[in-house]
Amino acid sequence: MALTDEAMDKIKAMIVAGELAPGSRLPKEEILAAQLGLSRSSLREAVRALTAMRILVTRQGDGTYVSSLEPHLLLESLSFASDVSQGQTALQLLQVRRLLEPQATGAAAALLTAEDLDELGVILERSRAAATVEEFVGHDIAFHLRIVQAVGNPVLSMLLRVLSTRTQRARIVRGTRTERAVEHAHREHEEILRALRAHDAALAVSAATVHVAAVEQWMANGLVEEDPLGAAEG
């Protein structure tokens, strides 16, 4: 594993130094291995790992290239970390979401068009009619993502998707009294949309803060119920 890490570091150093530019093709395996002083097997492992991280991309029959290295592309690889996070780690991700999403919602208040607002209204109608947790979560994601997309910053959009993935949201809803939690979420979504329709940035920030803080509290309460003695000791 240490040799693979060394190989990855050397390839990343070439990218940082500008020796391998975004979109450029890597030298042939034997040439690059000799250039970096690595075995071909270590180089292959490094290429596989960097491809999984979206730093490199392999084109069948054409070779391996440096990706575009756009930040939102690289952030996609972090989604799995959010999917598998539980306990305090998941709670920490939500805390970061609370720092970012309300401000993004406030910024969107001045940018959403009448058509955008109508689309958000339709999403909430579909959310109300959702028959399963999975269906509700899908509409919940669509609602928040549509708002953030109005800001026009793909890095922000991807970061917020990473901080709260579909898997994590479904886990939180199932970990609460589902019916009551979903009803609270519906009301909070309506408050957010009301603020956005009024193009009131301050009110939109406040409504989004209340909503994300409530989700955070659901998760915190769930942790206390799972480990009441540990919570008391803390």
mmCIF file of C-alpha atoms in Angstrom:
data_model
loop_
_atom_site.group_PDB
_atom_site.id
_atom_site.type_symbol
_atom_site.label_atom_id
_atom_site.label_comp_id
_atom_site.label_asym_id
_atom_site.label_seq_id
_atom_site.Cartn_x
_atom_site.Cartn_y
_atom_site.Cartn_z
ATOM 1 C CA MET A 1 0.000 0.000 0.000
ATOM 2 C CA ALA A 2 2.906 2.357 0.786
ATOM 3 C CA LEU A 3 4.290 1.917 -2.741
ATOM 4 C CA THR A 4 0.883 2.681 -4.218
ATOM 5 C CA ASP A 5 0.603 5.811 -2.089
ATOM 6 C CA GLU A 6 4.072 6.875 -3.244
ATOM 7 C CA ALA A 7 3.059 6.339 -6.869
ATOM 8 C CA MET A 8 -0.124 8.365 -6.374
ATOM 9 C CA ASP A 9 1.811 11.194 -4.744
ATOM 10 C CA LYS A 10 4.286 11.308 -7.624
ATOM 11 C CA ILE A 11 1.543 11.469 -10.264
ATOM 12 C CA LYS A 12 -0.305 14.159 -8.300
ATOM 13 C CA ALA A 13 2.960 16.107 -7.971
ATOM 14 C CA MET A 14 3.326 16.059 -11.759
ATOM 15 C CA ILE A 15 -0.199 17.425 -12.107
ATOM 16 C CA VAL A 16 0.362 20.151 -9.510
ATOM 17 C CA ALA A 17 3.642 21.141 -11.178
ATOM 18 C CA GLY A 18 1.902 21.435 -14.542
ATOM 19 C CA GLU A 19 3.830 18.569 -16.122
ATOM 20 C CA LEU A 20 0.479 16.844 -16.702
ATOM 21 C CA ALA A 21 -2.201 19.379 -17.609
ATOM 22 C CA PRO A 22 -5.972 18.771 -17.334
ATOM 23 C CA GLY A 23 -7.063 16.698 -20.319
ATOM 24 C CA SER A 24 -3.533 15.545 -21.166
ATOM 25 C CA ARG A 25 -2.668 11.930 -21.884
ATOM 26 C CA LEU A 26 -0.377 10.047 -19.505
ATOM 27 C CA PRO A 27 2.826 8.657 -21.044
ATOM 28 C CA LYS A 28 2.846 4.946 -21.827
ATOM 29 C CA GLU A 29 2.978 2.773 -18.739
ATOM 30 C CA GLU A 30 6.563 1.591 -19.157
ATOM 31 C CA ILE A 31 7.825 5.116 -19.833
ATOM 32 C CA LEU A 32 5.982 6.688 -16.877
ATOM 33 C CA ALA A 33 7.031 3.885 -14.523
ATOM 34 C CA ALA A 34 10.688 4.383 -15.451
ATOM 35 C CA GLN A 35 10.362 8.169 -15.220
ATOM 36 C CA LEU A 36 8.921 7.956 -11.689
ATOM 37 C CA GLY A 37 11.172 5.099 -10.553
ATOM 38 C CA LEU A 38 8.212 2.815 -9.900
ATOM 39 C CA SER A 39 7.296 -0.753 -10.739
ATOM 40 C CA ARG A 40 4.592 -1.096 -13.358
ATOM 41 C CA SER A 41 2.363 -2.920 -10.862
ATOM 42 C CA SER A 42 2.587 -0.012 -8.377
ATOM 43 C CA LEU A 43 1.850 2.429 -11.182
ATOM 44 C CA ARG A 44 -1.224 0.436 -12.249
ATOM 45 C CA GLU A 45 -2.575 0.424 -8.676
ATOM 46 C CA ALA A 46 -2.003 4.174 -8.414
ATOM 47 C CA VAL A 47 -3.776 4.817 -11.714
ATOM 48 C CA ARG A 48 -6.750 2.729 -10.586
ATOM 49 C CA ALA A 49 -6.976 4.662 -7.300
ATOM 50 C CA LEU A 50 -6.648 8.071 -8.985
ATOM 51 C CA THR A 51 -9.282 7.062 -11.532
ATOM 52 C CA ALA A 52 -11.682 6.224 -8.698
ATOM 53 C CA MET A 53 -10.961 9.683 -7.278
ATOM 54 C CA ARG A 54 -11.828 11.245 -10.684
ATOM 55 C CA ILE A 55 -8.323 12.706 -10.993
ATOM 56 C CA LEU A 56 -7.611 10.406 -13.938
ATOM 57 C CA VAL A 57 -9.968 8.980 -16.520
ATOM 58 C CA THR A 58 -9.361 5.857 -18.603
ATOM 59 C CA ARG A 59 -10.598 5.772 -22.181
ATOM 60 C CA GLN A 60 -10.955 2.250 -23.508
ATOM 61 C CA GLY A 61 -8.425 1.606 -26.251
ATOM 62 C CA ASP A 62 -7.036 5.133 -26.032
ATOM 63 C CA GLY A 63 -5.133 5.377 -22.774
ATOM 64 C CA THR A 64 -5.358 7.234 -19.490
ATOM 65 C CA TYR A 65 -5.873 10.987 -19.269
ATOM 66 C CA VAL A 66 -5.885 13.629 -16.584
ATOM 67 C CA SER A 67 -9.504 14.621 -15.953
ATOM 68 C CA SER A 68 -10.746 18.193 -16.224
ATOM 69 C CA LEU A 69 -9.929 18.486 -12.487
ATOM 70 C CA GLU A 70 -12.996 20.655 -11.965
ATOM 71 C CA PRO A 71 -13.615 20.851 -8.186
ATOM 72 C CA HIS A 72 -17.232 19.700 -8.443
ATOM 73 C CA LEU A 73 -16.048 16.604 -10.360
ATOM 74 C CA LEU A 74 -13.462 15.729 -7.713
ATOM 75 C CA LEU A 75 -15.987 16.223 -4.926
ATOM 76 C CA GLU A 76 -18.201 13.454 -6.340
ATOM 77 C CA SER A 77 -15.813 10.869 -4.955
ATOM 78 C CA LEU A 78 -16.636 12.075 -1.434
ATOM 79 C CA SER A 79 -20.300 11.067 -1.734
ATOM 80 C CA PHE A 80 -19.512 7.534 -0.549
ATOM 81 C CA ALA A 81 -18.030 8.925 2.669
ATOM 82 C CA SER A 82 -21.323 10.690 3.332
ATOM 83 C CA ASP A 83 -23.325 7.568 2.455
ATOM 84 C CA VAL A 84 -21.530 5.428 5.019
ATOM 85 C CA SER A 85 -21.178 8.070 7.738
ATOM 86 C CA GLN A 86 -23.142 7.442 10.909
ATOM 87 C CA GLY A 87 -23.246 8.701 14.473
ATOM 88 C CA GLN A 88 -21.198 11.783 15.289
ATOM 89 C CA THR A 89 -19.579 11.873 11.847
ATOM 90 C CA ALA A 90 -22.963 12.145 10.120
ATOM 91 C CA LEU A 91 -23.981 14.811 12.609
ATOM 92 C CA GLN A 92 -20.840 16.799 11.816
ATOM 93 C CA LEU A 93 -21.668 16.682 8.099
ATOM 94 C CA LEU A 94 -25.095 18.111 8.876
ATOM 95 C CA GLN A 95 -23.519 20.868 10.941
ATOM 96 C CA VAL A 96 -21.437 21.898 7.928
ATOM 97 C CA ARG A 97 -24.574 21.786 5.768
ATOM 98 C CA ARG A 98 -26.237 24.174 8.245
ATOM 99 C CA LEU A 99 -23.386 26.636 7.764
ATOM 100 C CA LEU A 100 -23.655 26.605 3.964
ATOM 101 C CA GLU A 101 -27.190 25.854 2.784
ATOM 102 C CA PRO A 102 -29.096 28.730 4.454
ATOM 103 C CA GLN A 103 -26.708 31.272 2.924
ATOM 104 C CA ALA A 104 -27.091 29.638 -0.482
ATOM 105 C CA THR A 105 -30.881 29.736 -0.076
ATOM 106 C CA GLY A 106 -30.704 33.437 0.791
ATOM 107 C CA ALA A 107 -28.591 34.131 -2.295
ATOM 108 C CA ALA A 108 -31.084 32.225 -4.468
ATOM 109 C CA ALA A 109 -33.957 34.443 -3.300
ATOM 110 C CA ALA A 110 -32.877 37.211 -5.676
ATOM 111 C CA LEU A 111 -32.090 34.865 -8.567
ATOM 112 C CA LEU A 112 -35.031 32.474 -8.848
ATOM 113 C CA THR A 113 -37.402 33.311 -11.706
ATOM 114 C CA ALA A 114 -41.173 32.940 -11.645
ATOM 115 C CA GLU A 115 -40.726 29.739 -13.653
ATOM 116 C CA ASP A 116 -38.206 28.419 -11.123
ATOM 117 C CA LEU A 117 -40.583 29.163 -8.255
ATOM 118 C CA ASP A 118 -43.432 27.387 -10.022
ATOM 119 C CA GLU A 119 -41.164 24.378 -10.493
ATOM 120 C CA LEU A 120 -40.356 24.375 -6.784
ATOM 121 C CA GLY A 121 -44.073 24.478 -6.030
ATOM 122 C CA VAL A 122 -44.638 21.421 -8.221
ATOM 123 C CA ILE A 123 -41.831 19.567 -6.445
ATOM 124 C CA LEU A 124 -43.472 20.256 -3.078
ATOM 125 C CA GLU A 125 -46.841 19.043 -4.365
ATOM 126 C CA ARG A 126 -45.213 15.802 -5.444
ATOM 127 C CA SER A 127 -43.458 15.587 -2.092
ATOM 128 C CA ARG A 128 -46.819 15.851 -0.313
ATOM 129 C CA ALA A 129 -48.130 12.965 -2.396
ATOM 130 C CA ALA A 130 -45.096 10.721 -1.772
ATOM 131 C CA ALA A 131 -46.087 7.232 -0.670
ATOM 132 C CA THR A 132 -42.690 6.022 0.567
ATOM 133 C CA VAL A 133 -39.673 7.387 2.419
ATOM 134 C CA GLU A 134 -37.565 6.922 -0.715
ATOM 135 C CA GLU A 135 -40.004 8.922 -2.814
ATOM 136 C CA PHE A 136 -40.162 11.716 -0.231
ATOM 137 C CA VAL A 137 -36.359 11.857 0.002
ATOM 138 C CA GLY A 138 -36.098 12.086 -3.790
ATOM 139 C CA HIS A 139 -38.362 15.147 -3.857
ATOM 140 C CA ASP A 140 -36.602 16.622 -0.818
ATOM 141 C CA ILE A 141 -33.260 16.423 -2.634
ATOM 142 C CA ALA A 142 -34.765 17.887 -5.818
ATOM 143 C CA PHE A 143 -36.246 20.831 -3.880
ATOM 144 C CA HIS A 144 -33.045 21.854 -2.144
ATOM 145 C CA LEU A 145 -30.830 21.166 -5.150
ATOM 146 C CA ARG A 146 -33.033 23.274 -7.431
ATOM 147 C CA ILE A 147 -32.705 26.210 -5.040
ATOM 148 C CA VAL A 148 -28.931 25.940 -4.760
ATOM 149 C CA GLN A 149 -28.520 25.547 -8.534
ATOM 150 C CA ALA A 150 -29.974 29.036 -8.955
ATOM 151 C CA VAL A 151 -26.825 30.423 -7.319
ATOM 152 C CA GLY A 152 -24.868 29.180 -10.332
ATOM 153 C CA ASN A 153 -21.952 27.665 -8.410
ATOM 154 C CA PRO A 154 -21.478 23.966 -9.306
ATOM 155 C CA VAL A 155 -18.902 23.515 -6.539
ATOM 156 C CA LEU A 156 -21.430 24.661 -3.936
ATOM 157 C CA SER A 157 -24.132 22.442 -5.446
ATOM 158 C CA MET A 158 -21.909 19.370 -5.392
ATOM 159 C CA LEU A 159 -20.594 20.105 -1.902
ATOM 160 C CA LEU A 160 -24.127 20.300 -0.507
ATOM 161 C CA ARG A 161 -25.059 17.067 -2.282
ATOM 162 C CA VAL A 162 -22.035 15.396 -0.711
ATOM 163 C CA LEU A 163 -22.925 16.711 2.742
ATOM 164 C CA SER A 164 -26.393 15.167 2.580
ATOM 165 C CA THR A 165 -26.790 12.240 0.182
ATOM 166 C CA ARG A 166 -29.955 10.283 -0.583
ATOM 167 C CA THR A 167 -28.759 7.377 1.584
ATOM 168 C CA GLN A 168 -28.037 9.622 4.549
ATOM 169 C CA ARG A 169 -31.367 11.498 4.284
ATOM 170 C CA ALA A 170 -33.354 8.261 4.121
ATOM 171 C CA ARG A 171 -31.490 6.956 7.170
ATOM 172 C CA ILE A 172 -32.338 10.097 9.149
ATOM 173 C CA VAL A 173 -36.047 9.969 8.265
ATOM 174 C CA ARG A 174 -36.270 6.278 9.177
ATOM 175 C CA GLY A 175 -34.473 6.996 12.441
ATOM 176 C CA THR A 176 -37.197 9.406 13.573
ATOM 177 C CA ARG A 177 -40.933 9.154 14.045
ATOM 178 C CA THR A 178 -41.288 9.159 10.299
ATOM 179 C CA GLU A 179 -44.815 10.542 9.894
ATOM 180 C CA ARG A 180 -44.266 13.470 12.251
ATOM 181 C CA ALA A 181 -40.797 14.239 10.856
ATOM 182 C CA VAL A 182 -42.078 14.306 7.278
ATOM 183 C CA GLU A 183 -44.980 16.572 8.235
ATOM 184 C CA HIS A 184 -42.558 18.997 9.903
ATOM 185 C CA ALA A 185 -40.392 18.919 6.775
ATOM 186 C CA HIS A 186 -43.392 19.748 4.571
ATOM 187 C CA ARG A 187 -44.207 22.801 6.673
ATOM 188 C CA GLU A 188 -40.601 23.959 6.695
ATOM 189 C CA HIS A 189 -40.325 23.525 2.927
ATOM 190 C CA GLU A 190 -43.430 25.662 2.491
ATOM 191 C CA GLU A 191 -41.883 28.375 4.679
ATOM 192 C CA ILE A 192 -38.741 28.346 2.571
ATOM 193 C CA LEU A 193 -40.741 28.609 -0.640
ATOM 194 C CA ARG A 194 -42.854 31.411 0.801
ATOM 195 C CA ALA A 195 -39.705 33.410 1.567
ATOM 196 C CA LEU A 196 -38.314 32.740 -1.897
ATOM 197 C CA ARG A 197 -41.556 33.847 -3.577
ATOM 198 C CA ALA A 198 -41.269 37.107 -1.624
ATOM 199 C CA HIS A 199 -37.614 37.410 -2.733
ATOM 200 C CA ASP A 200 -36.833 37.991 0.940
ATOM 201 C CA ALA A 201 -33.223 36.837 1.393
ATOM 202 C CA ALA A 202 -33.148 37.294 5.170
ATOM 203 C CA LEU A 203 -36.365 35.332 5.632
ATOM 204 C CA ALA A 204 -35.115 32.603 3.270
ATOM 205 C CA VAL A 205 -31.906 32.258 5.304
ATOM 206 C CA SER A 206 -33.935 32.027 8.511
ATOM 207 C CA ALA A 207 -36.387 29.448 7.136
ATOM 208 C CA ALA A 208 -33.596 27.278 5.727
ATOM 209 C CA THR A 209 -31.656 27.503 8.994
ATOM 210 C CA VAL A 210 -34.687 26.319 10.968
ATOM 211 C CA HIS A 211 -35.176 23.440 8.547
ATOM 212 C CA VAL A 212 -31.593 22.150 8.525
ATOM 213 C CA ALA A 213 -31.275 22.646 12.297
ATOM 214 C CA ALA A 214 -34.413 20.539 12.780
ATOM 215 C CA VAL A 215 -32.916 17.713 10.702
ATOM 216 C CA GLU A 216 -29.736 18.013 12.744
ATOM 217 C CA GLN A 217 -31.765 17.791 15.962
ATOM 218 C CA TRP A 218 -33.580 14.667 14.745
ATOM 219 C CA MET A 219 -30.234 13.004 14.216
ATOM 220 C CA ALA A 220 -28.858 14.209 17.575
ATOM 221 C CA ASN A 221 -31.951 12.879 19.369
ATOM 222 C CA GLY A 222 -31.490 9.559 17.605
ATOM 223 C CA LEU A 223 -27.911 9.323 18.868
ATOM 224 C CA VAL A 224 -29.065 10.014 22.432
ATOM 225 C CA GLU A 225 -31.709 7.287 22.192
ATOM 226 C CA GLU A 226 -29.114 4.822 20.894
ATOM 227 C CA ASP A 227 -26.640 5.584 23.679
ATOM 228 C CA PRO A 228 -28.407 7.295 26.607
ATOM 229 C CA LEU A 229 -25.634 6.479 29.107
ATOM 230 C CA GLY A 230 -22.923 7.860 26.835
ATOM 231 C CA ALA A 231 -24.956 11.038 26.283
ATOM 232 C CA ALA A 232 -25.413 11.495 30.010
ATOM 233 C CA GLU A 233 -21.701 11.052 30.631
ATOM 234 C CA GLY A 234 -20.887 13.630 27.939
#
